[in-house]
Short mmCIF file of C-alpha atoms in Angstrom, two decimals:
data_model
loop_
_atom_site.label_atom_id
_atom_site.label_comp_id
_atom_site.label_asym_id
_atom_site.label_seq_id
_atom_site.Cartn_x
_atom_site.Cartn_y
_atom_site.Cartn_z
CA ASP A 1 8.16 34.52 -6.45
CA THR A 2 8.88 31.29 -4.47
CA ALA A 3 5.85 28.93 -4.67
CA VAL A 4 6.34 27.06 -1.36
CA SER A 5 8.69 28.55 1.19
CA GLN A 6 9.92 27.23 4.53
CA THR A 7 11.73 28.92 7.35
CA PRO A 8 14.24 28.21 8.64
CA LYS A 9 16.27 26.20 6.18
CA TYR A 10 18.51 24.80 8.87
CA LEU A 11 17.76 24.40 12.61
CA VAL A 12 20.23 23.16 15.13
CA THR A 13 18.93 22.80 18.66
CA GLN A 14 19.32 20.88 21.93
CA MET A 15 17.24 18.06 23.19
CA GLY A 16 14.28 19.18 25.27
CA ASN A 17 13.87 22.49 23.41
CA ASP A 18 10.64 23.58 21.67
CA LYS A 19 10.94 24.82 18.02
CA SER A 20 8.72 25.81 15.13
CA ILE A 21 9.04 25.53 11.39
CA LYS A 22 6.97 27.80 9.20
CA CYS A 23 5.53 27.22 5.72
CA GLU A 24 3.88 29.52 3.28
CA GLN A 25 2.55 28.84 -0.22
CA ASN A 26 1.45 31.48 -2.83
CA LEU A 27 -0.07 29.09 -5.29
CA GLY A 28 -3.61 29.51 -4.14
CA HIS A 29 -3.78 25.87 -3.08
CA ASP A 30 -6.28 24.65 -0.49
CA THR A 31 -4.42 21.73 0.81
CA MET A 32 -1.02 21.66 2.69
CA TYR A 33 1.13 18.92 4.07
CA TRP A 34 4.03 18.14 6.27
CA TYR A 35 6.43 15.30 5.48
CA LYS A 36 9.45 13.91 7.27
CA GLN A 37 12.36 12.46 5.45
CA ASP A 38 13.99 10.04 7.76
CA SER A 39 17.57 8.72 7.91
CA LYS A 40 16.65 5.95 5.34
CA LYS A 41 15.52 8.76 2.98
CA PHE A 42 11.83 7.76 2.95
CA LEU A 43 9.50 10.66 2.67
CA LYS A 44 6.65 10.03 5.12
CA ILE A 45 3.48 12.08 5.46
CA MET A 46 2.90 13.57 8.85
CA PHE A 47 -0.14 15.86 8.52
CA SER A 48 -2.37 17.27 5.94
CA TYR A 49 -4.71 20.30 6.11
CA ASN A 50 -7.50 21.05 3.68
CA ASN A 51 -8.99 24.60 4.09
CA LYS A 52 -7.47 24.76 7.55
CA GLU A 53 -9.06 21.47 8.59
CA LEU A 54 -6.85 18.64 9.69
CA ILE A 55 -7.56 15.68 7.43
CA ILE A 56 -4.60 13.47 7.81
CA ASN A 57 -2.80 12.83 11.11
CA GLU A 58 -0.41 9.90 10.70
CA THR A 59 1.13 8.17 13.64
CA VAL A 60 3.03 11.16 14.97
CA PRO A 61 3.96 11.77 18.58
CA ASN A 62 1.78 14.38 20.33
CA ARG A 63 4.87 16.54 20.69
CA PHE A 64 4.34 17.56 17.05
CA SER A 65 1.47 19.96 16.53
CA PRO A 66 0.59 21.54 13.19
CA LYS A 67 -1.22 24.80 12.98
CA SER A 68 -2.92 26.39 10.04
CA PRO A 69 -3.80 29.97 10.57
CA ASP A 70 -5.02 30.30 6.97
CA LYS A 71 -5.07 28.35 3.69
CA ALA A 72 -1.66 29.77 2.69
CA HIS A 73 0.20 28.82 5.89
CA LEU A 74 0.95 25.64 7.80
CA ASN A 75 3.33 25.73 10.63
CA LEU A 76 4.79 22.80 12.57
CA HIS A 77 5.58 23.18 16.30
CA ILE A 78 7.66 20.48 18.04
CA ASN A 79 7.78 20.29 21.79
CA SER A 80 10.56 18.59 23.85
CA LEU A 81 12.75 17.75 20.95
CA GLU A 82 14.48 14.36 20.92
CA LEU A 83 17.48 13.00 19.05
CA GLY A 84 15.23 10.95 16.83
CA ASP A 85 13.49 14.02 15.58
CA SER A 86 16.57 14.97 13.51
CA ALA A 87 15.48 14.80 9.94
CA VAL A 88 14.56 16.95 6.92
CA TYR A 89 11.03 18.27 7.10
CA PHE A 90 9.27 19.11 3.87
CA CYS A 91 6.22 21.29 3.50
CA ALA A 92 3.97 20.80 0.41
CA SER A 93 0.73 22.07 -1.06
CA SER A 94 -1.77 21.14 -3.73
CA GLN A 95 -5.26 21.66 -4.97
CA SER A 96 -7.82 19.28 -3.63
CA LYS A 97 -10.07 18.82 -6.67
CA GLY A 98 -10.05 15.56 -8.59
CA LEU A 99 -6.61 14.07 -9.08
CA ALA A 100 -4.83 17.38 -8.59
CA TRP A 101 -4.03 16.68 -4.99
CA ARG A 102 -1.53 14.07 -5.94
CA GLU A 103 0.63 16.58 -7.81
CA GLN A 104 2.07 18.30 -4.85
CA TYR A 105 4.43 21.24 -4.77
CA PHE A 106 7.20 20.94 -2.19
CA GLY A 107 9.16 23.50 -0.27
CA PRO A 108 13.03 23.31 -0.05
CA GLY A 109 13.00 21.49 3.22
CA THR A 110 14.15 22.26 6.74
CA ARG A 111 17.06 20.34 8.05
CA LEU A 112 16.54 19.81 11.79
CA THR A 113 19.49 18.58 13.90
CA VAL A 114 18.93 17.84 17.54
CA THR A 115 22.05 17.51 19.71
CA ASP B 1 6.40 -1.71 6.57
CA GLN B 2 7.66 0.02 3.49
CA GLN B 3 4.87 -0.31 0.87
CA VAL B 4 6.87 1.46 -1.78
CA LYS B 5 10.48 0.40 -2.42
CA GLN B 6 13.16 1.50 -4.83
CA ASN B 7 15.81 -1.14 -4.42
CA SER B 8 18.47 0.58 -6.44
CA PRO B 9 20.04 3.34 -4.32
CA SER B 10 21.92 4.70 -7.38
CA LEU B 11 22.20 4.48 -11.16
CA SER B 12 24.89 5.77 -13.38
CA VAL B 13 24.20 6.26 -17.14
CA GLN B 14 26.06 7.75 -20.13
CA GLU B 15 24.55 10.77 -21.71
CA GLY B 16 22.32 9.91 -24.64
CA ARG B 17 21.59 6.38 -23.35
CA ILE B 18 18.49 5.20 -21.61
CA SER B 19 17.94 5.47 -17.89
CA ILE B 20 15.60 2.98 -16.21
CA LEU B 21 14.45 3.54 -12.70
CA ASN B 22 12.51 0.88 -10.99
CA CYS B 23 9.94 0.84 -8.20
CA ASP B 24 8.00 -2.02 -6.43
CA TYR B 25 4.98 -1.80 -4.28
CA THR B 26 3.11 -4.19 -1.97
CA ASN B 27 -0.23 -2.51 -1.42
CA SER B 28 -2.73 -3.69 -4.03
CA MET B 29 -5.06 -0.83 -3.07
CA PHE B 30 -2.71 1.66 -4.72
CA ASP B 31 -4.47 3.13 -7.78
CA TYR B 32 -2.31 5.98 -8.89
CA PHE B 33 1.52 6.25 -9.17
CA LEU B 34 3.85 9.19 -9.60
CA TRP B 35 7.49 9.99 -10.03
CA TYR B 36 9.06 12.99 -8.43
CA LYS B 37 12.53 14.44 -9.10
CA LYS B 38 14.63 16.16 -6.50
CA TYR B 39 17.78 18.24 -6.87
CA PRO B 40 20.07 18.91 -3.88
CA ALA B 41 18.78 21.60 -1.46
CA GLU B 42 15.38 21.66 -3.19
CA GLY B 43 12.11 19.99 -2.63
CA PRO B 44 10.75 17.14 -4.94
CA THR B 45 8.99 18.25 -8.06
CA PHE B 46 6.33 16.24 -9.81
CA LEU B 47 7.58 14.68 -13.04
CA ILE B 48 5.01 12.16 -14.42
CA SER B 49 2.23 9.95 -13.23
CA ILE B 50 0.07 6.93 -14.29
CA SER B 51 -3.34 5.64 -13.19
CA SER B 52 -3.70 1.91 -12.43
CA ILE B 53 -6.09 1.57 -15.44
CA LYS B 54 -3.20 2.24 -17.79
CA ASP B 55 0.06 0.49 -18.34
CA LYS B 56 2.04 3.26 -19.97
CA ASN B 57 2.18 7.05 -19.96
CA GLU B 58 4.60 9.20 -21.96
CA ASP B 59 5.66 12.77 -21.66
CA GLY B 60 8.49 13.76 -23.92
CA ARG B 61 11.60 11.96 -22.90
CA PHE B 62 9.87 10.33 -19.88
CA THR B 63 7.81 7.25 -19.97
CA VAL B 64 6.32 5.41 -17.02
CA PHE B 65 5.32 1.71 -17.30
CA LEU B 66 3.09 -0.09 -14.83
CA ASN B 67 2.91 -3.77 -14.40
CA LYS B 68 0.04 -4.38 -11.94
CA SER B 69 0.40 -8.11 -11.76
CA ALA B 70 4.00 -7.76 -10.79
CA LYS B 71 3.37 -4.70 -8.60
CA HIS B 72 6.12 -2.93 -10.41
CA LEU B 73 6.59 0.39 -12.16
CA SER B 74 9.44 1.90 -14.03
CA LEU B 75 10.52 5.19 -15.25
CA HIS B 76 12.41 5.41 -18.61
CA ILE B 77 14.33 8.50 -19.59
CA VAL B 78 15.45 8.59 -23.28
CA PRO B 79 17.80 10.10 -24.17
CA SER B 80 19.40 10.83 -20.75
CA GLN B 81 20.91 14.25 -20.23
CA PRO B 82 23.33 15.52 -17.58
CA GLY B 83 20.57 17.80 -16.26
CA ASP B 84 18.53 14.72 -15.39
CA SER B 85 21.02 13.89 -12.62
CA ALA B 86 18.96 14.04 -9.55
CA VAL B 87 17.15 11.84 -6.95
CA TYR B 88 14.05 10.21 -8.28
CA PHE B 89 11.25 9.27 -5.96
CA CYS B 90 8.48 6.85 -6.74
CA ALA B 91 5.12 7.53 -5.02
CA ALA B 92 1.69 5.79 -4.91
CA SER B 93 -1.74 6.64 -3.52
CA ALA B 94 -4.66 4.60 -2.32
CA ARG B 95 -6.76 7.13 -0.46
CA TRP B 96 -7.31 10.90 -0.80
CA GLY B 97 -4.65 13.00 0.66
CA LYS B 98 -1.92 10.49 1.33
CA LEU B 99 1.12 9.80 -0.90
CA THR B 100 3.40 6.95 0.06
CA PHE B 101 6.98 7.45 -1.21
CA GLY B 102 9.91 5.18 -1.83
CA GLN B 103 13.36 6.05 -0.63
CA GLY B 104 14.63 7.42 -3.90
CA THR B 105 17.21 6.46 -6.53
CA ILE B 106 20.23 8.80 -7.27
CA LEU B 107 20.66 9.11 -11.03
CA THR B 108 23.86 10.34 -12.33
CA VAL B 109 24.15 11.08 -16.09
CA HIS B 110 27.71 11.37 -17.27
CA PRO B 111 28.57 13.64 -20.24
#
């Protein structure tokens, strides 16, 4: 009964490859997020979807493309992977009403290593 | 530009004593602040929050203090327990949908 799940947990790949990370939430939330935790440990928002609509798109290279097939899923596809993409990627979800969106539920993270 | 900073990478405390974790921010538009806790190999979990109209919020052993003039908030844990050992992230929001996180402080509580 995992609330927010991500697959895979670990991903090791070579530069130039294309890879996807999947996220699913069973909390009935209507908003989902992708965060990147960089080498300095800051968690930075990348994208946010509300009811399958993209509402936040931070300064992220076009090689990153999120896709939300439904409210419970938010996938992240990365083209032409670069060394600097190595990081831990976290998916999160929340309700959008009132202040509830701030209390986000995070997945366990996907550690991406690009060699 | 890191708008939320936690300048102490780590903190070590004896069980039963008080743990004080600090966070500074630069964006005066932030109106809501949160603390998240993270165990290894898990995602962050929400711990406690405070609105900018308040200066204190308490939940059991956890209290968050906000000093708007100093753009500073702190998390107090009393008494500290070994199970509190984790990474603590401070976060802030100014607009719908976007949380800005600090880089975290590793808290170790020794038995």
